[in-house]
mmCIF file of C-alpha atoms and ligand atoms in Angstrom:
data_model
loop_
_atom_site.group_PDB
_atom_site.id
_atom_site.type_symbol
_atom_site.label_atom_id
_atom_site.label_comp_id
_atom_site.label_asym_id
_atom_site.label_seq_id
_atom_site.Cartn_x
_atom_site.Cartn_y
_atom_site.Cartn_z
ATOM 1 C CA MET S 1454 -18.090 2.832 -29.240
ATOM 2 C CA LYS S 1455 -19.407 4.087 -25.915
ATOM 3 C CA VAL S 1456 -18.978 1.557 -23.101
ATOM 4 C CA GLU S 1457 -21.350 1.713 -20.174
ATOM 5 C CA LEU S 1458 -20.753 -0.002 -16.859
ATOM 6 C CA LYS S 1459 -23.841 -0.223 -14.660
ATOM 7 C CA ASN S 1460 -23.403 -1.217 -11.006
ATOM 8 C CA LEU S 1461 -20.695 -3.618 -12.098
ATOM 9 C CA THR S 1462 -19.701 -5.918 -9.238
ATOM 10 C CA LYS S 1463 -17.396 -8.911 -8.877
ATOM 11 C CA ILE S 1464 -17.248 -10.982 -5.724
ATOM 12 C CA PHE S 1465 -14.773 -13.850 -5.550
ATOM 13 C CA PRO S 1466 -15.776 -16.610 -3.144
ATOM 14 C CA SER S 1467 -13.343 -17.382 -0.382
ATOM 15 C CA ARG S 1468 -10.699 -19.943 -1.412
ATOM 16 C CA ASN S 1469 -10.418 -21.222 2.123
ATOM 17 C CA LYS S 1470 -13.855 -21.904 3.610
ATOM 18 C CA LYS S 1471 -12.575 -21.968 7.184
ATOM 19 C CA ALA S 1472 -10.781 -18.645 6.953
ATOM 20 C CA GLY S 1473 -13.924 -17.259 5.322
ATOM 21 C CA GLY S 1474 -14.109 -13.828 3.776
ATOM 22 C CA GLU S 1475 -15.092 -13.430 0.168
ATOM 23 C CA VAL S 1476 -13.262 -10.766 -1.838
ATOM 24 C CA VAL S 1477 -15.264 -7.893 -3.267
ATOM 25 C CA ALA S 1478 -12.856 -7.159 -6.110
ATOM 26 C CA VAL S 1479 -15.113 -4.601 -7.831
ATOM 27 C CA ASN S 1480 -17.913 -2.910 -5.939
ATOM 28 C CA ASP S 1481 -20.831 -1.207 -7.702
ATOM 29 C CA PHE S 1482 -18.850 0.407 -10.524
ATOM 30 C CA THR S 1483 -21.031 2.744 -12.599
ATOM 31 C CA TYR S 1484 -19.389 4.752 -15.344
ATOM 32 C CA VAL S 1485 -19.701 5.637 -19.016
ATOM 33 C CA ILE S 1486 -16.494 5.362 -21.017
ATOM 34 C CA PRO S 1487 -16.981 8.025 -23.687
ATOM 35 C CA ASP S 1488 -16.839 7.004 -27.354
ATOM 36 C CA GLY S 1489 -13.386 7.301 -28.892
ATOM 37 C CA LYS S 1490 -11.633 8.297 -25.664
ATOM 38 C CA LEU S 1491 -8.771 6.784 -23.723
ATOM 39 C CA VAL S 1492 -9.672 6.150 -20.099
ATOM 40 C CA GLY S 1493 -7.004 5.374 -17.515
ATOM 41 C CA LEU S 1494 -8.027 2.954 -14.773
ATOM 42 C CA LEU S 1495 -5.703 3.860 -11.928
ATOM 43 C CA GLY S 1496 -5.118 2.479 -8.446
ATOM 44 C CA PRO S 1497 -2.747 0.467 -6.265
ATOM 45 C CA SER S 1498 -2.177 -3.234 -6.795
ATOM 46 C CA GLY S 1499 -5.216 -5.321 -5.840
ATOM 47 C CA CYS S 1500 -7.784 -2.509 -6.166
ATOM 48 C CA GLY S 1501 -9.761 -4.313 -8.895
ATOM 49 C CA LYS S 1502 -8.406 -2.824 -12.121
ATOM 50 C CA SER S 1503 -7.719 -6.096 -13.926
ATOM 51 C CA THR S 1504 -10.966 -7.624 -12.736
ATOM 52 C CA THR S 1505 -12.852 -4.637 -14.187
ATOM 53 C CA LEU S 1506 -10.994 -4.995 -17.478
ATOM 54 C CA TYR S 1507 -11.633 -8.749 -17.668
ATOM 55 C CA MET S 1508 -15.340 -8.174 -17.108
ATOM 56 C CA ILE S 1509 -15.406 -5.621 -19.939
ATOM 57 C CA SER S 1510 -13.550 -8.138 -22.125
ATOM 58 C CA GLY S 1511 -15.858 -11.038 -21.274
ATOM 59 C CA LEU S 1512 -13.080 -13.191 -19.805
ATOM 60 C CA GLN S 1513 -14.781 -12.905 -16.424
ATOM 61 C CA GLN S 1514 -18.470 -12.794 -15.624
ATOM 62 C CA PRO S 1515 -19.703 -10.117 -13.209
ATOM 63 C CA THR S 1516 -21.586 -11.234 -10.104
ATOM 64 C CA GLY S 1517 -23.753 -8.139 -10.426
ATOM 65 C CA GLY S 1518 -24.531 -5.287 -12.789
ATOM 66 C CA SER S 1519 -24.275 -5.020 -16.540
ATOM 67 C CA ILE S 1520 -22.074 -3.868 -19.418
ATOM 68 C CA PHE S 1521 -23.236 -2.115 -22.590
ATOM 69 C CA PHE S 1522 -21.274 -1.499 -25.780
ATOM 70 C CA GLY S 1523 -23.289 1.308 -27.321
ATOM 71 C CA ASP S 1524 -26.915 0.205 -26.882
ATOM 72 C CA GLU S 1525 -26.034 -3.487 -26.919
ATOM 73 C CA ASP S 1526 -26.101 -5.383 -23.631
ATOM 74 C CA VAL S 1527 -22.933 -7.520 -23.813
ATOM 75 C CA THR S 1528 -22.967 -8.702 -20.193
ATOM 76 C CA HIS S 1529 -23.487 -12.329 -21.168
ATOM 77 C CA LEU S 1530 -21.741 -12.248 -24.543
ATOM 78 C CA SER S 1531 -18.572 -14.369 -24.821
ATOM 79 C CA ALA S 1532 -15.197 -12.658 -25.168
ATOM 80 C CA GLU S 1533 -14.829 -13.766 -28.820
ATOM 81 C CA ASN S 1534 -18.090 -12.117 -29.763
ATOM 82 C CA ARG S 1535 -17.536 -8.765 -28.075
ATOM 83 C CA GLY S 1536 -15.146 -7.323 -30.642
ATOM 84 C CA ILE S 1537 -12.446 -6.418 -28.151
ATOM 85 C CA GLY S 1538 -8.665 -6.273 -28.454
ATOM 86 C CA LEU S 1539 -6.681 -7.211 -25.356
ATOM 87 C CA VAL S 1540 -3.052 -6.460 -24.504
ATOM 88 C CA PHE S 1541 -1.412 -7.768 -21.346
ATOM 89 C CA GLN S 1542 1.722 -6.880 -19.415
ATOM 90 C CA ASN S 1543 3.521 -9.992 -20.681
ATOM 91 C CA TYR S 1544 3.205 -9.798 -24.422
ATOM 92 C CA ALA S 1545 2.132 -13.445 -24.770
ATOM 93 C CA LEU S 1546 3.283 -13.773 -28.390
ATOM 94 C CA TYR S 1547 3.576 -17.182 -30.013
ATOM 95 C CA PRO S 1548 7.361 -17.796 -29.861
ATOM 96 C CA HIS S 1549 7.528 -20.145 -32.864
ATOM 97 C CA LEU S 1550 5.611 -17.774 -35.163
ATOM 98 C CA THR S 1551 7.039 -14.757 -36.976
ATOM 99 C CA VAL S 1552 5.782 -11.254 -36.301
ATOM 100 C CA GLN S 1553 3.604 -11.470 -39.391
ATOM 101 C CA GLN S 1554 2.153 -14.842 -38.396
ATOM 102 C CA ASN S 1555 1.481 -13.562 -34.869
ATOM 103 C CA ILE S 1556 -0.475 -10.621 -36.261
ATOM 104 C CA LEU S 1557 -2.314 -12.797 -38.781
ATOM 105 C CA PHE S 1558 -3.331 -15.331 -36.169
ATOM 106 C CA PRO S 1559 -6.602 -13.717 -34.996
ATOM 107 C CA LEU S 1560 -7.710 -13.248 -38.626
ATOM 108 C CA GLN S 1561 -7.086 -16.870 -39.551
ATOM 109 C CA ASN S 1562 -9.540 -17.945 -36.880
ATOM 110 C CA LEU S 1563 -12.397 -15.907 -38.300
ATOM 111 C CA ARG S 1564 -15.280 -18.080 -39.449
ATOM 112 C CA GLY S 1565 -18.453 -17.686 -41.450
ATOM 113 C CA LYS S 1566 -19.234 -14.255 -42.827
ATOM 114 C CA ASP S 1567 -16.147 -12.742 -41.184
ATOM 115 C CA ARG S 1568 -13.778 -15.041 -43.070
ATOM 116 C CA MET S 1569 -11.162 -13.142 -45.108
ATOM 117 C CA THR S 1570 -9.166 -13.994 -48.220
ATOM 118 C CA LYS S 1571 -5.461 -14.611 -47.781
ATOM 119 C CA GLN S 1572 -4.569 -11.380 -49.562
ATOM 120 C CA ALA S 1573 -7.038 -9.354 -47.502
ATOM 121 C CA MET S 1574 -5.474 -10.770 -44.329
ATOM 122 C CA LEU S 1575 -1.948 -9.929 -45.475
ATOM 123 C CA ASP S 1576 -3.017 -6.417 -46.399
ATOM 124 C CA ARG S 1577 -4.691 -5.889 -43.036
ATOM 125 C CA ALA S 1578 -1.672 -7.262 -41.134
ATOM 126 C CA LEU S 1579 0.636 -4.908 -43.010
ATOM 127 C CA GLU S 1580 -1.674 -1.980 -42.343
ATOM 128 C CA VAL S 1581 -1.626 -2.466 -38.550
ATOM 129 C CA ALA S 1582 2.094 -3.287 -38.581
ATOM 130 C CA LYS S 1583 2.658 0.098 -40.230
ATOM 131 C CA LEU S 1584 0.426 1.759 -37.678
ATOM 132 C CA VAL S 1585 2.576 0.469 -34.802
ATOM 133 C CA GLN S 1586 5.755 0.860 -36.875
ATOM 134 C CA ILE S 1587 6.974 -2.722 -36.999
ATOM 135 C CA ASP S 1588 6.377 -3.363 -40.711
ATOM 136 C CA ASN S 1589 10.149 -3.785 -41.184
ATOM 137 C CA LEU S 1590 10.229 -6.634 -38.645
ATOM 138 C CA MET S 1591 7.592 -8.926 -40.143
ATOM 139 C CA ASP S 1592 9.887 -11.940 -40.647
ATOM 140 C CA ARG S 1593 11.455 -11.939 -37.197
ATOM 141 C CA LYS S 1594 10.574 -14.232 -34.327
ATOM 142 C CA PRO S 1595 9.592 -12.693 -30.963
ATOM 143 C CA ASN S 1596 12.947 -13.619 -29.353
ATOM 144 C CA GLU S 1597 14.681 -11.485 -31.975
ATOM 145 C CA LEU S 1598 12.807 -8.370 -30.811
ATOM 146 C CA SER S 1599 13.268 -5.916 -27.942
ATOM 147 C CA GLY S 1600 10.595 -5.727 -25.259
ATOM 148 C CA GLY S 1601 9.175 -2.567 -26.776
ATOM 149 C CA GLN S 1602 8.965 -4.166 -30.216
ATOM 150 C CA GLN S 1603 7.302 -7.268 -28.774
ATOM 151 C CA GLN S 1604 4.697 -5.103 -27.092
ATOM 152 C CA ARG S 1605 4.026 -3.355 -30.416
ATOM 153 C CA VAL S 1606 3.424 -6.731 -32.018
ATOM 154 C CA ALA S 1607 0.980 -7.542 -29.235
ATOM 155 C CA ILE S 1608 -0.792 -4.229 -29.861
ATOM 156 C CA ALA S 1609 -0.890 -4.904 -33.616
ATOM 157 C CA ARG S 1610 -2.378 -8.324 -32.924
ATOM 158 C CA ALA S 1611 -5.038 -6.741 -30.709
ATOM 159 C CA LEU S 1612 -5.870 -4.167 -33.389
ATOM 160 C CA VAL S 1613 -5.917 -6.407 -36.448
ATOM 161 C CA LYS S 1614 -9.572 -7.427 -36.052
ATOM 162 C CA MET S 1615 -10.540 -3.735 -35.783
ATOM 163 C CA PRO S 1616 -11.899 -4.100 -32.256
ATOM 164 C CA ARG S 1617 -14.760 -1.983 -30.973
ATOM 165 C CA VAL S 1618 -12.892 -1.533 -27.705
ATOM 166 C CA LEU S 1619 -9.184 -1.817 -26.916
ATOM 167 C CA LEU S 1620 -8.276 -3.050 -23.433
ATOM 168 C CA LEU S 1621 -4.714 -2.686 -22.118
ATOM 169 C CA ASP S 1622 -3.682 -4.215 -18.780
ATOM 170 C CA GLU S 1623 -0.456 -2.588 -17.527
ATOM 171 C CA PRO S 1624 1.018 -2.860 -21.039
ATOM 172 C CA LEU S 1625 4.203 -0.954 -20.228
ATOM 173 C CA SER S 1626 5.201 -2.598 -16.942
ATOM 174 C CA ASN S 1627 7.790 -4.915 -18.485
ATOM 175 C CA LEU S 1628 9.590 -2.146 -20.362
ATOM 176 C CA ASP S 1629 12.545 -0.106 -19.140
ATOM 177 C CA ALA S 1630 11.988 3.557 -18.268
ATOM 178 C CA ARG S 1631 12.896 5.053 -21.642
ATOM 179 C CA LEU S 1632 10.865 2.545 -23.637
ATOM 180 C CA ARG S 1633 7.965 2.981 -21.277
ATOM 181 C CA LEU S 1634 7.851 6.679 -22.062
ATOM 182 C CA GLN S 1635 8.205 6.148 -25.789
ATOM 183 C CA THR S 1636 5.678 3.326 -25.992
ATOM 184 C CA ARG S 1637 3.061 5.208 -24.013
ATOM 185 C CA GLU S 1638 3.301 8.086 -26.466
ATOM 186 C CA GLU S 1639 2.967 5.554 -29.277
ATOM 187 C CA ILE S 1640 -0.140 4.060 -27.700
ATOM 188 C CA ARG S 1641 -1.621 7.517 -27.408
ATOM 189 C CA ARG S 1642 -0.867 8.269 -31.054
ATOM 190 C CA ILE S 1643 -2.319 4.957 -32.256
ATOM 191 C CA GLN S 1644 -5.420 5.450 -30.121
ATOM 192 C CA LYS S 1645 -5.976 8.942 -31.542
ATOM 193 C CA GLU S 1646 -5.375 7.783 -35.122
ATOM 194 C CA THR S 1647 -7.776 4.852 -34.861
ATOM 195 C CA GLY S 1648 -10.312 6.540 -32.560
ATOM 196 C CA ILE S 1649 -10.880 3.216 -30.781
ATOM 197 C CA THR S 1650 -12.405 3.538 -27.318
ATOM 198 C CA THR S 1651 -9.598 2.386 -25.033
ATOM 199 C CA VAL S 1652 -9.249 1.392 -21.392
ATOM 200 C CA PHE S 1653 -5.690 1.589 -20.099
ATOM 201 C CA VAL S 1654 -5.011 -0.048 -16.734
ATOM 202 C CA THR S 1655 -2.034 1.124 -14.690
ATOM 203 C CA HIS S 1656 -0.880 1.551 -11.093
ATOM 204 C CA ASP S 1657 1.436 4.365 -12.235
ATOM 205 C CA GLN S 1658 -0.208 7.738 -11.704
ATOM 206 C CA GLU S 1659 2.212 9.572 -13.967
ATOM 207 C CA GLU S 1660 1.469 7.156 -16.794
ATOM 208 C CA ALA S 1661 -2.277 7.550 -16.322
ATOM 209 C CA MET S 1662 -2.034 11.345 -16.064
ATOM 210 C CA SER S 1663 0.027 11.678 -19.224
ATOM 211 C CA ILE S 1664 -1.956 9.414 -21.521
ATOM 212 C CA SER S 1665 -5.626 9.617 -20.486
ATOM 213 C CA ASP S 1666 -8.556 11.746 -21.557
ATOM 214 C CA GLU S 1667 -10.204 10.696 -18.305
ATOM 215 C CA ILE S 1668 -8.970 8.883 -15.231
ATOM 216 C CA VAL S 1669 -10.883 6.600 -12.878
ATOM 217 C CA VAL S 1670 -9.164 6.281 -9.502
ATOM 218 C CA MET S 1671 -9.984 3.046 -7.643
ATOM 219 C CA LYS S 1672 -9.321 1.821 -4.120
ATOM 220 C CA LEU S 1673 -10.344 -1.582 -2.736
ATOM 221 C CA GLY S 1674 -12.792 -2.190 -5.569
ATOM 222 C CA VAL S 1675 -14.510 1.174 -5.139
ATOM 223 C CA VAL S 1676 -14.298 4.093 -7.561
ATOM 224 C CA GLN S 1677 -12.970 7.132 -5.704
ATOM 225 C CA GLN S 1678 -13.024 9.820 -8.357
ATOM 226 C CA VAL S 1679 -13.509 10.238 -12.092
ATOM 227 C CA GLY S 1680 -12.353 13.186 -14.167
ATOM 228 C CA LYS S 1681 -9.789 14.738 -16.442
ATOM 229 C CA PRO S 1682 -6.257 14.199 -15.090
ATOM 230 C CA GLN S 1683 -5.684 17.871 -14.275
ATOM 231 C CA GLU S 1684 -9.123 18.219 -12.644
ATOM 232 C CA ILE S 1685 -8.430 15.329 -10.293
ATOM 233 C CA TYR S 1686 -4.963 16.631 -9.480
ATOM 234 C CA ASP S 1687 -6.308 20.109 -8.771
ATOM 235 C CA ASN S 1688 -9.408 18.928 -6.921
ATOM 236 C CA PRO S 1689 -9.020 15.586 -5.139
ATOM 237 C CA VAL S 1690 -12.198 14.549 -3.329
ATOM 238 C CA ASN S 1691 -10.431 12.662 -0.566
ATOM 239 C CA LEU S 1692 -7.038 12.123 1.034
ATOM 240 C CA PHE S 1693 -6.409 8.851 -0.816
ATOM 241 C CA VAL S 1694 -6.743 10.530 -4.221
ATOM 242 C CA ALA S 1695 -4.676 13.539 -3.095
ATOM 243 C CA LYS S 1696 -1.867 11.216 -2.003
ATOM 244 C CA PHE S 1697 -2.067 8.887 -4.995
ATOM 245 C CA LEU S 1698 -1.581 11.586 -7.642
ATOM 246 C CA GLY S 1699 1.515 13.734 -8.021
ATOM 247 C CA THR S 1700 5.309 13.458 -7.969
ATOM 248 C CA PRO S 1701 6.865 14.355 -5.651
ATOM 249 C CA PRO S 1702 3.897 13.290 -3.521
ATOM 250 C CA ILE S 1703 1.706 15.751 -1.687
ATOM 251 C CA ASN S 1704 2.878 16.769 1.819
ATOM 252 C CA VAL S 1705 0.545 15.798 4.664
ATOM 253 C CA PHE S 1706 0.289 17.491 8.076
ATOM 254 C CA ASN S 1707 -1.831 17.437 11.206
ATOM 255 C CA GLY S 1708 -3.623 20.734 11.505
ATOM 256 C CA LYS S 1709 -6.444 22.544 13.184
ATOM 257 C CA VAL S 1710 -9.032 25.092 12.125
ATOM 258 C CA GLU S 1711 -9.967 27.752 14.672
ATOM 259 C CA GLY S 1712 -11.983 30.868 13.946
ATOM 260 C CA GLY S 1713 -11.509 30.579 10.200
ATOM 261 C CA LYS S 1714 -7.739 30.201 10.510
ATOM 262 C CA LEU S 1715 -5.672 27.142 9.679
ATOM 263 C CA TYR S 1716 -2.962 26.191 12.151
ATOM 264 C CA ILE S 1717 -0.087 23.794 11.631
ATOM 265 C CA GLY S 1718 1.619 23.375 14.992
ATOM 266 C CA ALA S 1719 1.341 26.755 16.716
ATOM 267 C CA GLU S 1720 1.551 28.737 13.487
ATOM 268 C CA CYS S 1721 -1.397 30.232 11.652
ATOM 269 C CA VAL S 1722 -0.520 29.415 8.055
ATOM 270 C CA LEU S 1723 -3.656 30.336 6.079
ATOM 271 C CA THR S 1724 -7.115 31.903 6.259
ATOM 272 C CA VAL S 1725 -9.803 29.297 5.604
ATOM 273 C CA LYS S 1726 -13.316 30.786 5.642
ATOM 274 C CA GLY S 1727 -16.416 28.678 6.019
ATOM 275 C CA VAL S 1728 -14.869 25.800 7.973
ATOM 276 C CA GLU S 1729 -16.048 24.903 11.479
ATOM 277 C CA ASP S 1730 -13.482 24.617 14.238
ATOM 278 C CA GLN S 1731 -11.969 21.133 14.149
ATOM 279 C CA GLU S 1732 -8.798 19.103 13.803
ATOM 280 C CA VAL S 1733 -8.013 18.469 10.139
ATOM 281 C CA THR S 1734 -5.560 16.713 7.886
ATOM 282 C CA VAL S 1735 -3.764 19.274 5.719
ATOM 283 C CA ALA S 1736 -2.250 18.299 2.376
ATOM 284 C CA ILE S 1737 -0.046 20.717 0.433
ATOM 285 C CA ARG S 1738 1.225 20.122 -3.098
ATOM 286 C CA PRO S 1739 5.019 20.558 -3.476
ATOM 287 C CA GLU S 1740 4.414 23.571 -5.737
ATOM 288 C CA GLY S 1741 2.128 25.140 -3.114
ATOM 289 C CA PHE S 1742 4.940 26.727 -1.099
ATOM 290 C CA ASN S 1743 6.390 30.218 -1.624
ATOM 291 C CA LEU S 1744 9.740 30.952 -0.036
ATOM 292 C CA GLU S 1745 9.151 34.115 1.963
ATOM 293 C CA GLU S 1746 11.470 35.657 4.486
ATOM 294 C CA ASN S 1747 8.680 36.465 6.919
ATOM 295 C CA GLY S 1748 6.352 33.703 5.774
ATOM 296 C CA PRO S 1749 3.967 32.254 8.387
ATOM 297 C CA PHE S 1750 5.010 28.599 8.072
ATOM 298 C CA THR S 1751 8.375 27.614 9.527
ATOM 299 C CA CYS S 1752 10.165 24.351 8.707
ATOM 300 C CA GLN S 1753 13.622 23.001 9.534
ATOM 301 C CA LEU S 1754 15.786 23.114 6.423
ATOM 302 C CA SER S 1755 17.488 19.805 5.577
ATOM 303 C CA ASN S 1756 18.653 20.085 2.027
ATOM 304 C CA VAL S 1757 18.301 21.916 -1.265
ATOM 305 C CA GLU S 1758 18.351 19.960 -4.541
ATOM 306 C CA VAL S 1759 18.777 21.927 -7.749
ATOM 307 C CA MET S 1760 16.991 20.296 -10.677
ATOM 308 C CA GLY S 1761 17.597 22.720 -13.534
ATOM 309 C CA ARG S 1762 14.555 24.942 -13.821
ATOM 310 C CA ASP S 1763 13.309 24.150 -10.327
ATOM 311 C CA VAL S 1764 14.734 23.789 -6.877
ATOM 312 C CA SER S 1765 13.512 21.147 -4.464
ATOM 313 C CA VAL S 1766 13.639 22.327 -0.870
ATOM 314 C CA VAL S 1767 13.719 19.431 1.577
ATOM 315 C CA SER S 1768 12.685 20.315 5.099
ATOM 316 C CA LYS S 1769 11.092 18.935 8.251
ATOM 317 C CA ASN S 1770 8.193 19.837 10.468
ATOM 318 C CA ASP S 1771 6.928 18.102 13.611
ATOM 319 C CA ALA S 1772 3.344 18.185 12.354
ATOM 320 C CA ALA S 1773 4.202 16.409 9.091
ATOM 321 C CA ASP S 1774 3.222 12.748 8.767
ATOM 322 C CA SER S 1775 6.371 11.961 6.783
ATOM 323 C CA PRO S 1776 10.035 12.453 7.696
ATOM 324 C CA VAL S 1777 10.588 15.016 4.943
ATOM 325 C CA ILE S 1778 8.606 17.777 3.297
ATOM 326 C CA ARG S 1779 9.295 18.413 -0.363
ATOM 327 C CA SER S 1780 8.564 21.799 -1.849
ATOM 328 C CA ILE S 1781 9.366 22.846 -5.396
ATOM 329 C CA VAL S 1782 10.279 26.488 -5.940
ATOM 330 C CA ASP S 1783 11.621 28.456 -8.864
ATOM 331 C CA ALA S 1784 15.421 28.245 -9.358
ATOM 332 C CA ASP S 1785 15.565 32.051 -9.233
ATOM 333 C CA ASN S 1786 15.017 31.820 -5.485
ATOM 334 C CA LYS S 1787 18.159 32.384 -3.453
ATOM 335 C CA ILE S 1788 18.247 29.977 -0.545
ATOM 336 C CA ASP S 1789 20.794 30.255 2.213
ATOM 337 C CA VAL S 1790 21.518 26.577 2.896
ATOM 338 C CA SER S 1791 23.516 27.411 6.035
ATOM 339 C CA LYS S 1792 20.314 28.518 7.789
ATOM 340 C CA ALA S 1793 18.529 26.117 10.105
ATOM 341 C CA GLU S 1794 15.053 27.285 9.186
ATOM 342 C CA VAL S 1795 13.097 28.068 6.075
ATOM 343 C CA LYS S 1796 9.891 30.095 5.998
ATOM 344 C CA PHE S 1797 7.015 29.701 3.586
ATOM 345 C CA SER S 1798 3.722 31.241 2.682
ATOM 346 C CA LEU S 1799 1.170 28.903 1.098
ATOM 347 C CA LYS S 1800 -0.754 29.079 -2.182
ATOM 348 C CA PRO S 1801 -4.369 28.540 -1.072
ATOM 349 C CA HIS S 1802 -5.448 26.553 -4.184
ATOM 350 C CA LYS S 1803 -2.626 24.084 -3.532
ATOM 351 C CA VAL S 1804 -3.746 23.427 0.053
ATOM 352 C CA PHE S 1805 -6.448 20.802 0.710
ATOM 353 C CA LEU S 1806 -8.173 20.026 3.999
ATOM 354 C CA PHE S 1807 -9.590 16.616 4.900
ATOM 355 C CA ASN S 1808 -11.801 15.295 7.663
ATOM 356 C CA LYS S 1809 -9.689 13.447 10.233
ATOM 357 C CA GLU S 1810 -11.996 10.419 10.375
ATOM 358 C CA THR S 1811 -13.609 10.089 6.944
ATOM 359 C CA GLU S 1812 -10.651 11.562 5.010
ATOM 360 C CA GLU S 1813 -13.195 13.355 2.798
ATOM 361 C CA ARG S 1814 -12.360 16.814 1.516
ATOM 362 C CA ILE S 1815 -13.376 19.891 3.520
ATOM 363 C CA TYR S 1816 -13.788 22.873 1.209
ATOM 364 C CA PHE S 1817 -12.908 26.400 2.258
ATOM 365 C CA GLU S 1818 -13.004 29.907 0.889
ATOM 366 C CA VAL S 1819 -9.894 32.027 0.832
HETATM 367 P P1 LIG M 1386 -5.467 -5.090 -9.713
HETATM 368 O O1 LIG M 1386 -5.503 -5.451 -11.147
HETATM 369 O O2 LIG M 1386 -5.978 -3.719 -9.426
HETATM 370 O O3 LIG M 1386 -4.117 -5.295 -9.094
HETATM 371 P P2 LIG M 1386 -7.252 -7.361 -9.377
HETATM 372 O O4 LIG M 1386 -8.438 -6.958 -10.150
HETATM 373 O O5 LIG M 1386 -6.308 -8.309 -10.006
HETATM 374 O O6 LIG M 1386 -6.466 -6.039 -8.900
HETATM 375 O O7 LIG M 1386 -7.716 -7.975 -7.985
HETATM 376 C C1 LIG M 1386 -8.663 -7.353 -7.149
HETATM 377 C C2 LIG M 1386 -8.891 -8.217 -5.905
HETATM 378 O O8 LIG M 1386 -9.502 -9.424 -6.279
HETATM 379 C C3 LIG M 1386 -7.615 -8.594 -5.185
HETATM 380 O O9 LIG M 1386 -7.860 -8.580 -3.816
HETATM 381 C C4 LIG M 1386 -7.338 -9.991 -5.689
HETATM 382 O O10 LIG M 1386 -6.618 -10.734 -4.731
HETATM 383 C C5 LIG M 1386 -8.733 -10.539 -5.885
HETATM 384 N N1 LIG M 1386 -8.791 -11.547 -6.953
HETATM 385 C C6 LIG M 1386 -8.477 -11.345 -8.267
HETATM 386 N N2 LIG M 1386 -8.689 -12.464 -8.993
HETATM 387 C C7 LIG M 1386 -9.144 -13.398 -8.122
HETATM 388 C C8 LIG M 1386 -9.547 -14.776 -8.249
HETATM 389 N N3 LIG M 1386 -9.536 -15.400 -9.430
HETATM 390 N N4 LIG M 1386 -9.955 -15.400 -7.133
HETATM 391 C C9 LIG M 1386 -9.993 -14.779 -5.937
HETATM 392 N N5 LIG M 1386 -9.643 -13.510 -5.744
HETATM 393 C C10 LIG M 1386 -9.208 -12.806 -6.818
HETATM 394 MG MG1 LIG M 1387 -3.917 -6.146 -12.369
#
């Protein structure tokens, strides 16, 4: 089921009339969630992810714009009638019901033509329990399950009515690191097996990158960029997106373009054709540095961390906007840690320039 958001907007009135200031939680969000895909809604806390999800679900009404499921305008349809499955961060299972009863619950409330026989309900519950691999836990109560198992029950419960759209709001946030990894792979598998159009909300860029067909990056209620994870990583449209994606984070410097050359400090570090002379913000991915004895970019060496295949070189530079610069180089590189300085050349496609004021990308030719 394709889901279309048209100029979707949500303004919350001010709670305190004197202090004033309404909150524009979601601002003019237009986007088509492709049929059968998993879309990651990514951004820092408070950027409007949950509000967007609740409007798609019908739990909240937009103040502007509309929502289509396929060709059907669902903007004013109640949540029960939209055919959605919702999973929250806190699993919100019924503690006094068994796993099986929790999964059955949404089916038992079906009325009219949707009503199912007892056997049909049991069959369906077992089918989704198998899908999320908890069919051996059907008689347990939620407090007899691990966090990961509880979240699977919540997912099974969301899937049991065969929703048209599956909506997940930070579903992995309460799990420990290992379970988070495992459960996100599970969610991906389930989504692919069922082909249900899915929106996955997270503030964790790595999670969004690893699981999504497409990512929507949001900031302060406004969509910043939409695209495949790798496309956004390789081609951020502004400084916010460049900084939000990637671990270790991108390295940011004050720089200057003069006569088609990029300077950081006094050093000319790269040729950048087609850019007018100006001060710029320079952002360099950690993998954008080559160690090179006579490289043009000099930094003060602080530390070298060996991480198996790769080596992380930690250094400093006065033009950097953070206390340390992190560059990742191949472990085959021999680095003399007793030296005070380290010299780099830069990989041009890993270097991004941004306007100092607007923070929008400035494109250059090599
Ligand atoms: P996210 O899920 O990305 O963390 P939310 O969608 O929950 O962000 O919130 C977006 C903005 O809307 C925030 O500034 C938040 O404080 C505000 N907000 C959310 N819900 C309400 C509400 N019911 N009343 C007033 N403001 C709200
Ligand atoms: Mg939220």
